[in-house]
Amino acid sequence: MIGGLMVPRLVVWCLSLFLSKGCPATATTIGTTATTGIVVGITCSSLAFWVVCPIFSMATNAFDTIITNHGAVVGGVLACVTVKASMTGYYHMVMLPIIILQMEEGGSMSFFGMLDMLALVMVSAGICLASAIKPRASGEDLNALRGLRINLGWGDYVEACYPYMERDWVVMLGAYIGAFLGGTVAGVTHAKATAYGSLTFHSDRLYNVVDISQCPVIHICR
């Protein structure tokens, strides 16, 4: 966010500076790009190292303590919040950065990554499977099967289930109940995972392989 605010102002300032010095267009472009990248990179890296990381480290430790003491309730509530955030467009803005920061801090997997898998991916897969088995409209089964395939194969495209959720309040309620139960299990077991991944971890050890085709070794062998 800070970098995004800095870039346009720096670009305008650099362009004005280089052009006022009589630099040709190519040199102006290269100089503006390099200067902007260096300044923004150093500024954001410094803020991340000295401000963001220490704060998030303390927050992560506090969160781990809360999960240890109240895992079932906290996990279930956060899973429902995850569903709502995904449906309202806040997933990539909030959830993904938290997952990445948790993995960086803990050196392994993320609890929010597990919520992504249980509350979003598996719930979407269940709804798509039900819609494929009993479609309500022509062609709905094909769309649902496509969503199911991507859900289970790639851990992605969770929005495939949103039309079915918004169409029927029972499906919507079932999705939140499923997410809550999944979050409760994650909170009780302290399970961790990655977003868009296939390896589920429990206490930093391999717990279950959802889709072996996503393992890095498999892709290297291909």
XYZ file of N, CA and C in Angstrom:
666
model
N 0.828 -1.197 0.000
C 0.000 0.000 0.000
C 0.868 1.255 0.000
N 1.893 1.258 0.876
C 2.785 2.414 0.950
C 3.530 2.586 -0.369
N 4.005 1.451 -0.916
C 4.698 1.513 -2.197
C 3.803 2.023 -3.306
N 2.537 1.589 -3.283
C 1.591 2.050 -4.297
C 1.334 3.540 -4.227
N 1.371 4.097 -3.018
C 1.192 5.541 -2.866
C 2.438 6.313 -3.285
N 3.598 5.699 -3.090
C 4.851 6.385 -3.402
C 5.152 6.419 -4.897
N 4.830 5.331 -5.596
C 5.252 5.188 -6.996
C 4.794 6.330 -7.895
N 3.491 6.669 -7.961
C 3.092 7.732 -8.901
C 3.748 9.070 -8.614
N 3.922 9.411 -7.343
C 4.548 10.691 -7.001
C 6.029 10.692 -7.371
N 6.692 9.564 -7.126
C 8.104 9.467 -7.482
C 8.303 9.513 -8.990
N 7.422 8.853 -9.716
C 7.532 8.845 -11.180
C 7.410 10.256 -11.734
N 6.415 10.993 -11.261
C 6.229 12.376 -11.731
C 7.444 13.229 -11.383
N 7.947 13.072 -10.162
C 9.100 13.863 -9.726
C 10.344 13.523 -10.544
N 10.581 12.229 -10.769
C 11.758 11.808 -11.536
C 11.671 12.251 -12.991
N 10.495 12.109 -13.582
C 10.331 12.552 -14.969
C 10.614 14.042 -15.106
N 10.073 14.816 -14.187
C 10.297 16.264 -14.231
C 11.771 16.596 -14.052
N 12.434 15.883 -13.140
C 13.843 16.140 -12.873
C 14.712 15.826 -14.086
N 14.537 14.633 -14.657
C 15.375 14.228 -15.787
C 15.109 15.082 -17.022
N 13.836 15.403 -17.263
C 13.513 16.224 -18.432
C 14.041 17.644 -18.271
N 14.006 18.160 -17.048
C 14.514 19.518 -16.817
C 16.026 19.595 -17.011
N 16.711 18.459 -16.876
C 18.160 18.413 -17.079
C 18.528 18.141 -18.533
N 17.516 18.031 -19.392
C 17.772 17.833 -20.808
C 18.114 16.406 -21.193
N 17.745 15.431 -20.369
C 18.037 14.024 -20.679
C 17.123 13.540 -21.807
N 17.631 12.673 -22.691
C 16.786 12.115 -23.756
C 15.723 11.179 -23.184
N 14.772 10.811 -24.034
C 13.620 10.027 -23.570
C 14.030 8.679 -22.986
N 14.952 7.981 -23.666
C 15.355 6.655 -23.181
C 16.036 6.741 -21.824
N 16.954 7.687 -21.683
C 17.648 7.857 -20.407
C 16.675 8.275 -19.309
N 15.705 9.107 -19.668
C 14.701 9.533 -18.691
C 13.881 8.348 -18.196
N 13.482 7.485 -19.138
C 12.689 6.310 -18.770
C 13.479 5.366 -17.871
N 14.721 5.086 -18.267
C 15.558 4.176 -17.473
C 15.847 4.766 -16.100
N 16.193 6.040 -16.059
C 16.493 6.684 -14.785
C 15.295 6.738 -13.865
N 14.128 7.038 -14.427
C 12.906 7.093 -13.618
C 12.559 5.722 -13.052
N 12.642 4.702 -13.906
C 12.325 3.338 -13.459
C 13.278 2.875 -12.366
N 14.574 3.086 -12.595
C 15.573 2.635 -11.619
C 15.440 3.377 -10.294
N 15.307 4.692 -10.368
C 15.211 5.489 -9.140
C 13.970 5.129 -8.337
N 12.845 5.009 -9.031
C 11.597 4.658 -8.347
C 11.703 3.289 -7.687
N 12.238 2.312 -8.417
C 12.372 0.967 -7.862
C 13.280 0.918 -6.650
N 14.403 1.629 -6.721
C 15.356 1.620 -5.605
C 14.760 2.280 -4.366
N 14.173 3.458 -4.544
C 13.630 4.198 -3.401
C 12.472 3.437 -2.748
N 11.542 2.964 -3.578
C 10.388 2.237 -3.033
C 10.832 0.929 -2.394
N 11.768 0.231 -3.036
C 12.246 -1.038 -2.490
C 12.914 -0.870 -1.139
N 13.802 0.114 -1.033
C 14.499 0.343 0.240
C 13.521 0.786 1.327
N 12.603 1.684 0.972
C 11.640 2.187 1.958
C 10.740 1.075 2.484
N 10.154 0.303 1.562
C 9.226 -0.753 1.978
C 9.949 -1.870 2.726
N 11.160 -2.215 2.284
C 11.925 -3.253 2.979
C 12.279 -2.819 4.393
N 12.664 -1.560 4.543
C 13.012 -1.051 5.873
C 11.803 -1.043 6.796
N 10.666 -0.587 6.269
C 9.451 -0.579 7.078
C 9.042 -1.994 7.470
N 9.164 -2.922 6.509
C 8.791 -4.307 6.801
C 9.689 -4.901 7.874
N 10.999 -4.635 7.778
C 11.953 -5.242 8.708
C 11.866 -4.632 10.097
N 11.765 -3.307 10.165
C 11.835 -2.630 11.455
C 10.480 -2.403 12.108
N 9.400 -2.399 11.321
C 8.085 -2.068 11.885
C 7.103 -3.234 11.761
N 6.853 -3.669 10.527
C 5.800 -4.663 10.293
C 6.142 -6.011 10.918
N 7.355 -6.508 10.665
C 7.725 -7.844 11.156
C 7.699 -7.956 12.680
N 8.280 -7.008 13.429
C 8.191 -7.119 14.896
C 6.757 -7.098 15.415
N 5.935 -6.217 14.837
C 4.541 -6.145 15.273
C 3.816 -7.447 14.965
N 4.028 -7.962 13.758
C 3.343 -9.193 13.383
C 3.865 -10.381 14.180
N 5.140 -10.353 14.548
C 5.695 -11.427 15.368
C 4.989 -11.492 16.714
N 4.790 -10.338 17.337
C 4.074 -10.304 18.613
C 2.622 -10.735 18.435
N 2.003 -10.287 17.337
C 0.611 -10.661 17.084
C 0.477 -12.158 16.850
N 1.444 -12.742 16.138
C 1.410 -14.182 15.872
C 1.546 -14.983 17.155
N 2.449 -14.564 18.020
C 2.623 -15.259 19.300
C 1.355 -15.176 20.146
N 0.734 -13.992 20.156
C -0.511 -13.834 20.917
C -1.623 -14.688 20.317
N -1.675 -14.724 18.987
C -2.702 -15.522 18.315
C -2.514 -17.010 18.603
N -1.270 -17.485 18.581
C -1.002 -18.893 18.881
C -1.449 -19.249 20.296
N -1.261 -18.328 21.219
C -1.702 -18.564 22.597
C -3.219 -18.676 22.676
N -3.908 -17.793 21.953
C -5.377 -17.825 21.945
C -5.878 -19.128 21.327
N -5.259 -19.539 20.209
C -5.663 -20.784 19.551
C -5.442 -21.979 20.469
N -4.344 -21.962 21.203
C -4.049 -23.066 22.117
C -5.106 -23.187 23.204
N -5.588 -22.055 23.700
C -6.543 -22.067 24.811
C -8.000 -22.139 24.363
N -8.310 -21.567 23.209
C -9.703 -21.515 22.748
C -9.787 -21.878 21.268
N -9.116 -22.939 20.878
C -8.993 -23.284 19.466
C -10.304 -23.549 18.762
N -11.219 -24.268 19.404
C -12.463 -24.661 18.746
C -13.302 -23.447 18.359
N -13.530 -22.556 19.315
C -14.381 -21.389 19.064
C -13.710 -20.421 18.097
N -12.443 -20.113 18.353
C -11.725 -19.152 17.514
C -11.604 -19.673 16.087
N -11.279 -20.949 15.938
C -11.158 -21.525 14.604
C -12.463 -21.481 13.837
N -13.569 -21.823 14.503
C -14.866 -21.798 13.839
C -15.284 -20.404 13.421
N -15.100 -19.439 14.309
C -15.481 -18.055 14.000
C -14.624 -17.501 12.868
N -13.321 -17.732 12.929
C -12.432 -17.230 11.879
C -12.734 -17.879 10.535
N -13.160 -19.132 10.553
C -13.525 -19.797 9.300
C -14.728 -19.114 8.657
N -15.721 -18.760 9.464
C -16.892 -18.051 8.936
C -16.510 -16.664 8.431
N -15.616 -15.998 9.150
C -15.130 -14.690 8.705
C -14.379 -14.827 7.384
N -13.646 -15.926 7.230
C -12.916 -16.175 5.989
C -13.868 -16.295 4.806
N -14.979 -17.002 4.996
C -15.975 -17.137 3.925
C -16.543 -15.775 3.557
N -16.916 -14.999 4.566
C -17.487 -13.675 4.313
C -16.476 -12.768 3.621
N -15.224 -12.816 4.069
C -14.185 -11.980 3.463
C -13.964 -12.351 2.009
N -14.014 -13.645 1.721
C -13.822 -14.084 0.343
C -14.965 -13.618 -0.549
N -16.185 -13.673 -0.045
C -17.347 -13.292 -0.846
C -17.434 -11.784 -1.056
N -16.827 -11.012 -0.172
C -16.896 -9.552 -0.283
C -15.626 -8.933 -0.856
N -14.688 -9.777 -1.300
C -13.517 -9.271 -2.000
C -12.323 -8.912 -1.145
N -12.324 -9.326 0.123
C -11.215 -8.968 1.003
C -10.180 -10.085 1.152
N -10.392 -11.206 0.461
C -9.484 -12.336 0.650
C -8.057 -11.983 0.239
N -7.877 -11.519 -1.000
C -6.530 -11.236 -1.492
C -5.910 -10.031 -0.792
N -6.750 -9.149 -0.278
C -6.234 -7.969 0.405
C -5.787 -8.282 1.833
N -6.484 -9.213 2.487
C -6.225 -9.473 3.902
C -5.666 -10.872 4.143
N -6.369 -11.889 3.653
C -6.022 -13.265 3.997
C -4.659 -13.695 3.452
N -4.418 -13.459 2.179
C -3.151 -13.905 1.591
C -1.936 -13.281 2.265
N -1.936 -11.958 2.525
C -0.784 -11.403 3.255
C -0.590 -12.028 4.633
N -1.695 -12.318 5.333
C -1.579 -12.946 6.652
C -0.970 -14.337 6.528
N -1.409 -15.099 5.528
C -0.868 -16.446 5.319
C 0.630 -16.387 5.048
N 1.035 -15.471 4.183
C 2.456 -15.349 3.842
C 3.270 -14.930 5.061
N 2.759 -13.972 5.828
C 3.477 -13.512 7.011
C 3.563 -14.609 8.068
N 2.496 -15.395 8.223
C 2.540 -16.500 9.176
C 3.576 -17.539 8.767
N 3.655 -17.835 7.489
C 4.635 -18.808 7.014
C 6.053 -18.278 7.189
N 6.227 -16.978 6.991
C 7.543 -16.371 7.176
C 7.948 -16.386 8.642
N 6.993 -16.072 9.521
C 7.291 -16.007 10.950
C 7.512 -17.392 11.534
N 6.642 -18.326 11.179
C 6.735 -19.658 11.765
C 7.726 -20.564 11.077
N 8.115 -20.220 9.872
C 9.073 -21.036 9.150
C 8.482 -22.297 8.559
N 7.143 -22.422 8.570
C 6.540 -23.621 7.996
C 5.204 -23.278 7.353
N 4.121 -23.781 7.921
C 2.806 -23.585 7.347
C 2.019 -22.526 8.126
N 0.786 -22.274 7.679
C -0.029 -21.217 8.271
C -1.378 -21.766 8.718
N -1.841 -21.316 9.883
C -3.170 -21.698 10.348
C -4.243 -21.128 9.426
N -4.037 -19.900 8.959
C -5.007 -19.302 8.041
C -4.984 -19.999 6.683
N -3.849 -20.603 6.340
C -3.808 -21.418 5.134
C -4.705 -22.637 5.259
N -4.757 -23.209 6.459
C -5.663 -24.326 6.695
C -7.116 -23.874 6.632
N -7.410 -22.682 7.158
C -8.766 -22.152 7.052
C -9.151 -21.952 5.593
N -8.198 -21.523 4.783
C -8.440 -21.383 3.348
C -8.863 -22.719 2.749
N -8.152 -23.779 3.129
C -8.448 -25.092 2.569
C -9.792 -25.633 3.051
N -10.057 -25.508 4.348
C -11.264 -26.112 4.914
C -12.508 -25.255 4.706
N -12.393 -23.954 4.941
C -13.569 -23.080 4.905
C -13.933 -22.631 3.494
N -12.962 -22.592 2.598
C -13.228 -22.115 1.245
C -13.175 -23.242 0.217
N -12.026 -23.905 0.124
C -11.836 -24.893 -0.940
C -12.756 -26.098 -0.769
N -12.739 -26.707 0.427
C -13.529 -27.920 0.622
C -15.025 -27.630 0.656
N -15.418 -26.488 1.195
C -16.835 -26.107 1.179
C -17.303 -25.899 -0.254
N -16.487 -25.202 -1.046
C -16.836 -25.000 -2.449
C -16.918 -26.328 -3.188
N -15.979 -27.225 -2.911
C -15.986 -28.533 -3.565
C -17.257 -29.309 -3.223
N -17.683 -29.243 -1.965
C -18.897 -29.942 -1.564
C -20.139 -29.392 -2.251
N -20.231 -28.073 -2.335
C -21.387 -27.452 -2.993
C -21.388 -27.771 -4.486
N -20.218 -27.707 -5.110
C -20.129 -28.017 -6.538
C -20.475 -29.478 -6.807
N -20.044 -30.370 -5.930
C -20.369 -31.786 -6.098
C -21.872 -32.009 -6.012
N -22.517 -31.384 -5.029
C -23.967 -31.521 -4.896
C -24.691 -30.944 -6.109
N -24.204 -29.813 -6.618
C -24.834 -29.192 -7.787
C -24.621 -30.024 -9.039
N -23.486 -30.725 -9.110
C -23.235 -31.592 -10.265
C -24.116 -32.834 -10.223
N -24.360 -33.352 -9.024
C -25.192 -34.549 -8.885
C -26.658 -34.230 -9.156
N -27.102 -33.071 -8.666
C -28.504 -32.697 -8.839
C -28.601 -31.254 -9.332
N -28.339 -31.028 -10.622
C -28.391 -29.660 -11.162
C -29.823 -29.146 -11.244
N -29.972 -27.840 -11.124
C -31.289 -27.216 -11.204
C -31.550 -26.584 -12.566
N -30.509 -26.435 -13.362
C -30.662 -25.811 -14.673
C -29.790 -26.541 -15.680
N -30.086 -26.352 -16.941
C -29.327 -27.001 -18.001
C -27.891 -26.467 -18.031
N -26.941 -27.374 -18.076
C -25.533 -26.998 -18.121
C -24.919 -26.712 -16.771
N -25.729 -26.705 -15.726
C -25.208 -26.401 -14.397
C -24.255 -27.491 -13.913
N -24.521 -28.738 -14.310
C -23.663 -29.833 -13.868
C -22.253 -29.699 -14.427
N -22.127 -29.213 -15.667
C -20.799 -29.043 -16.264
C -20.016 -27.938 -15.557
N -20.694 -26.839 -15.259
C -20.027 -25.753 -14.534
C -19.607 -26.194 -13.137
N -20.483 -26.958 -12.495
C -20.174 -27.428 -11.148
C -19.003 -28.404 -11.161
N -18.960 -29.277 -12.163
C -17.853 -30.232 -12.264
C -16.529 -29.517 -12.516
N -16.575 -28.463 -13.308
C -15.355 -27.685 -13.548
C -14.868 -27.053 -12.242
N -15.803 -26.477 -11.480
C -15.426 -25.906 -10.194
C -14.873 -26.952 -9.248
N -15.508 -28.129 -9.220
C -15.050 -29.216 -8.351
C -13.646 -29.661 -8.726
N -13.396 -29.784 -10.028
C -12.078 -30.227 -10.492
C -10.983 -29.240 -10.094
N -11.258 -27.958 -10.241
C -10.251 -26.947 -9.891
C -10.095 -26.848 -8.375
N -11.195 -26.973 -7.650
C -11.123 -26.945 -6.185
C -10.192 -28.027 -5.659
N -10.435 -29.259 -6.078
C -9.671 -30.384 -5.549
C -8.292 -30.508 -6.180
N -8.164 -30.098 -7.437
C -6.890 -30.260 -8.123
C -5.900 -29.145 -7.887
N -6.427 -27.922 -7.647
C -5.541 -26.771 -7.545
C -5.750 -25.949 -6.278
N -6.782 -26.244 -5.518
C -7.046 -25.445 -4.325
C -7.443 -24.023 -4.657
N -8.129 -23.838 -5.774
C -8.440 -22.501 -6.275
C -9.884 -22.463 -6.778
N -10.297 -21.295 -7.264
C -11.614 -21.091 -7.866
C -12.740 -21.389 -6.869
N -12.578 -20.880 -5.648
C -13.604 -21.108 -4.627
C -14.882 -20.340 -4.937
N -14.782 -19.332 -5.805
C -15.976 -18.568 -6.154
C -16.930 -19.351 -7.044
N -16.541 -20.566 -7.436
C -17.423 -21.400 -8.258
C -18.730 -21.710 -7.544
N -18.701 -21.737 -6.216
C -19.908 -22.094 -5.460
C -20.775 -20.890 -5.119
N -20.295 -19.678 -5.354
C -21.032 -18.495 -4.917
C -22.407 -18.346 -5.572
N -22.547 -18.625 -6.879
C -23.898 -18.524 -7.462
C -24.908 -19.440 -6.782
N -24.477 -20.637 -6.400
C -25.382 -21.578 -5.738
C -25.692 -21.119 -4.315
N -24.722 -20.514 -3.651
C -24.943 -20.010 -2.297
C -25.897 -18.824 -2.307
N -25.710 -17.921 -3.255
C -26.542 -16.720 -3.305
C -27.959 -17.024 -3.782
N -28.113 -18.131 -4.487
C -29.427 -18.500 -5.007
C -30.317 -19.125 -3.937
N -29.713 -19.795 -2.974
C -30.491 -20.552 -1.990
C -29.916 -20.318 -0.597
N -30.736 -19.813 0.305
C -30.252 -19.509 1.652
C -29.875 -20.774 2.418
N -30.484 -21.902 2.052
C -30.132 -23.161 2.713
C -28.692 -23.552 2.372
N -28.323 -23.379 1.105
C -26.952 -23.665 0.690
C -25.987 -22.703 1.381
N -26.381 -21.443 1.472
C -25.556 -20.448 2.153
C -25.337 -20.835 3.611
N -26.417 -21.214 4.280
C -26.317 -21.617 5.681
C -25.445 -22.855 5.823
N -25.639 -23.817 4.923
C -24.825 -25.029 4.965
C -23.351 -24.738 4.764
N -23.050 -23.767 3.896
C -21.649 -23.401 3.662
C -21.015 -22.834 4.925
N -21.745 -21.974 5.619
C -21.200 -21.396 6.846
C -21.073 -22.445 7.953
N -22.034 -23.360 8.018
C -21.939 -24.430 9.017
C -20.738 -25.321 8.722
N -20.564 -25.679 7.440
C -19.414 -26.490 7.061
C -18.100 -25.789 7.351
N -18.051 -24.486 7.060
C -16.840 -23.721 7.337
C -16.562 -23.666 8.835
N -17.621 -23.470 9.622
C -17.449 -23.407 11.080
C -16.914 -24.726 11.628
N -17.467 -25.836 11.155
C -17.013 -27.146 11.624
C -15.563 -27.399 11.208
N -15.230 -27.028 9.963
C -13.853 -27.190 9.514
C -12.887 -26.343 10.321
N -13.283 -25.094 10.601
C -12.440 -24.225 11.414
C -12.286 -24.735 12.831
N -13.346 -25.341 13.355
C -13.282 -25.919 14.698
C -12.265 -27.053 14.754
N -12.297 -27.913 13.742
C -11.331 -29.015 13.677
C -9.908 -28.470 13.579
N -9.722 -27.453 12.738
C -8.389 -26.860 12.591
C -7.919 -26.241 13.901
N -8.841 -25.584 14.608
C -8.466 -24.962 15.868
C -8.115 -25.967 16.945
N -8.855 -27.072 16.994
C -8.601 -28.092 18.013
C -7.300 -28.838 17.740
N -7.048 -29.141 16.466
C -5.862 -29.929 16.106
C -4.634 -29.075 15.821
N -4.826 -27.731 15.776
C -3.731 -26.810 15.447
C -3.136 -27.137 14.083
N -3.984 -27.519 13.154
C -3.524 -27.895 11.817
C -3.083 -26.667 11.037
N -2.125 -26.862 10.139
C -1.599 -25.776 9.326
C -1.457 -26.235 7.882
N -1.492 -25.277 6.964
C -1.353 -25.606 5.548
C -0.943 -24.354 4.795
N -0.881 -24.461 3.471
C -0.623 -23.310 2.619
C -1.859 -23.028 1.782
N -2.035 -21.791 1.360
C -3.091 -21.481 0.399
C -2.667 -21.984 -0.973
N -3.629 -22.434 -1.762
C -3.386 -22.944 -3.109
C -2.441 -24.142 -3.104
N -2.313 -24.822 -1.993
C -1.406 -25.963 -1.922
C -2.153 -27.245 -1.675
N -1.404 -28.338 -1.627
C -2.029 -29.638 -1.466
C -1.556 -30.376 -0.229
N -0.522 -29.883 0.434
C -0.003 -30.579 1.596
C -0.574 -29.976 2.867
N -1.224 -30.788 3.658
C -1.793 -30.353 4.915
C -0.873 -30.787 6.045
N -0.552 -29.853 6.930
C 0.375 -30.157 8.002
C -0.311 -30.059 9.356
N 0.108 -30.926 10.254
C -0.369 -30.897 11.631
C 0.843 -30.872 12.543
N 0.939 -29.804 13.322
C 2.083 -29.638 14.217
C 3.400 -29.724 13.456
N 3.426 -29.081 12.264
C 4.622 -28.998 11.429
C 5.060 -30.350 10.871
N 4.206 -31.353 10.923
C 4.527 -32.646 10.322
C 3.466 -32.976 9.287
N 3.833 -33.781 8.310
C 2.905 -34.145 7.253
C 1.692 -34.852 7.841
N 0.508 -34.335 7.527
C -0.717 -34.872 8.106
C -1.567 -35.584 7.062
N -1.666 -35.008 5.889
C -2.503 -35.619 4.870
C -2.135 -35.045 3.512
N -2.203 -35.845 2.478
C -1.958 -35.378 1.122
C -3.290 -35.327 0.399
N -3.750 -34.113 0.099
C -5.034 -33.951 -0.557
C -4.919 -34.244 -2.041
N -3.868 -33.752 -2.662
C -3.691 -33.959 -4.093
C -2.204 -34.062 -4.386
N -1.715 -35.267 -4.594
C -0.283 -35.472 -4.768
C 0.232 -34.847 -6.052
N -0.667 -34.570 -7.010
C -0.223 -33.974 -8.267
C 0.320 -32.578 -8.082
N 0.010 -31.943 -6.918
C 0.494 -30.595 -6.666
C 1.850 -30.568 -5.975
N 2.394 -31.737 -5.626
C 3.687 -31.767 -4.957
C 4.770 -31.259 -5.901
N 5.689 -30.411 -5.421
C 6.748 -29.879 -6.281
C 7.559 -30.974 -6.963
N 7.806 -32.089 -6.258
C 8.609 -33.163 -6.835
C 7.932 -33.736 -8.071
N 6.601 -33.856 -8.002
C 5.863 -34.407 -9.134
C 6.020 -33.507 -10.351
N 5.934 -32.180 -10.130
C 6.058 -31.247 -11.247
C 7.467 -31.269 -11.826
N 8.473 -31.431 -10.966
C 9.844 -31.502 -11.463
C 10.029 -32.746 -12.324
N 9.450 -33.856 -11.866
C 9.576 -35.102 -12.622
C 8.886 -35.010 -13.972
N 7.820 -34.218 -14.050
C 7.129 -34.058 -15.318
C 7.982 -33.287 -16.317
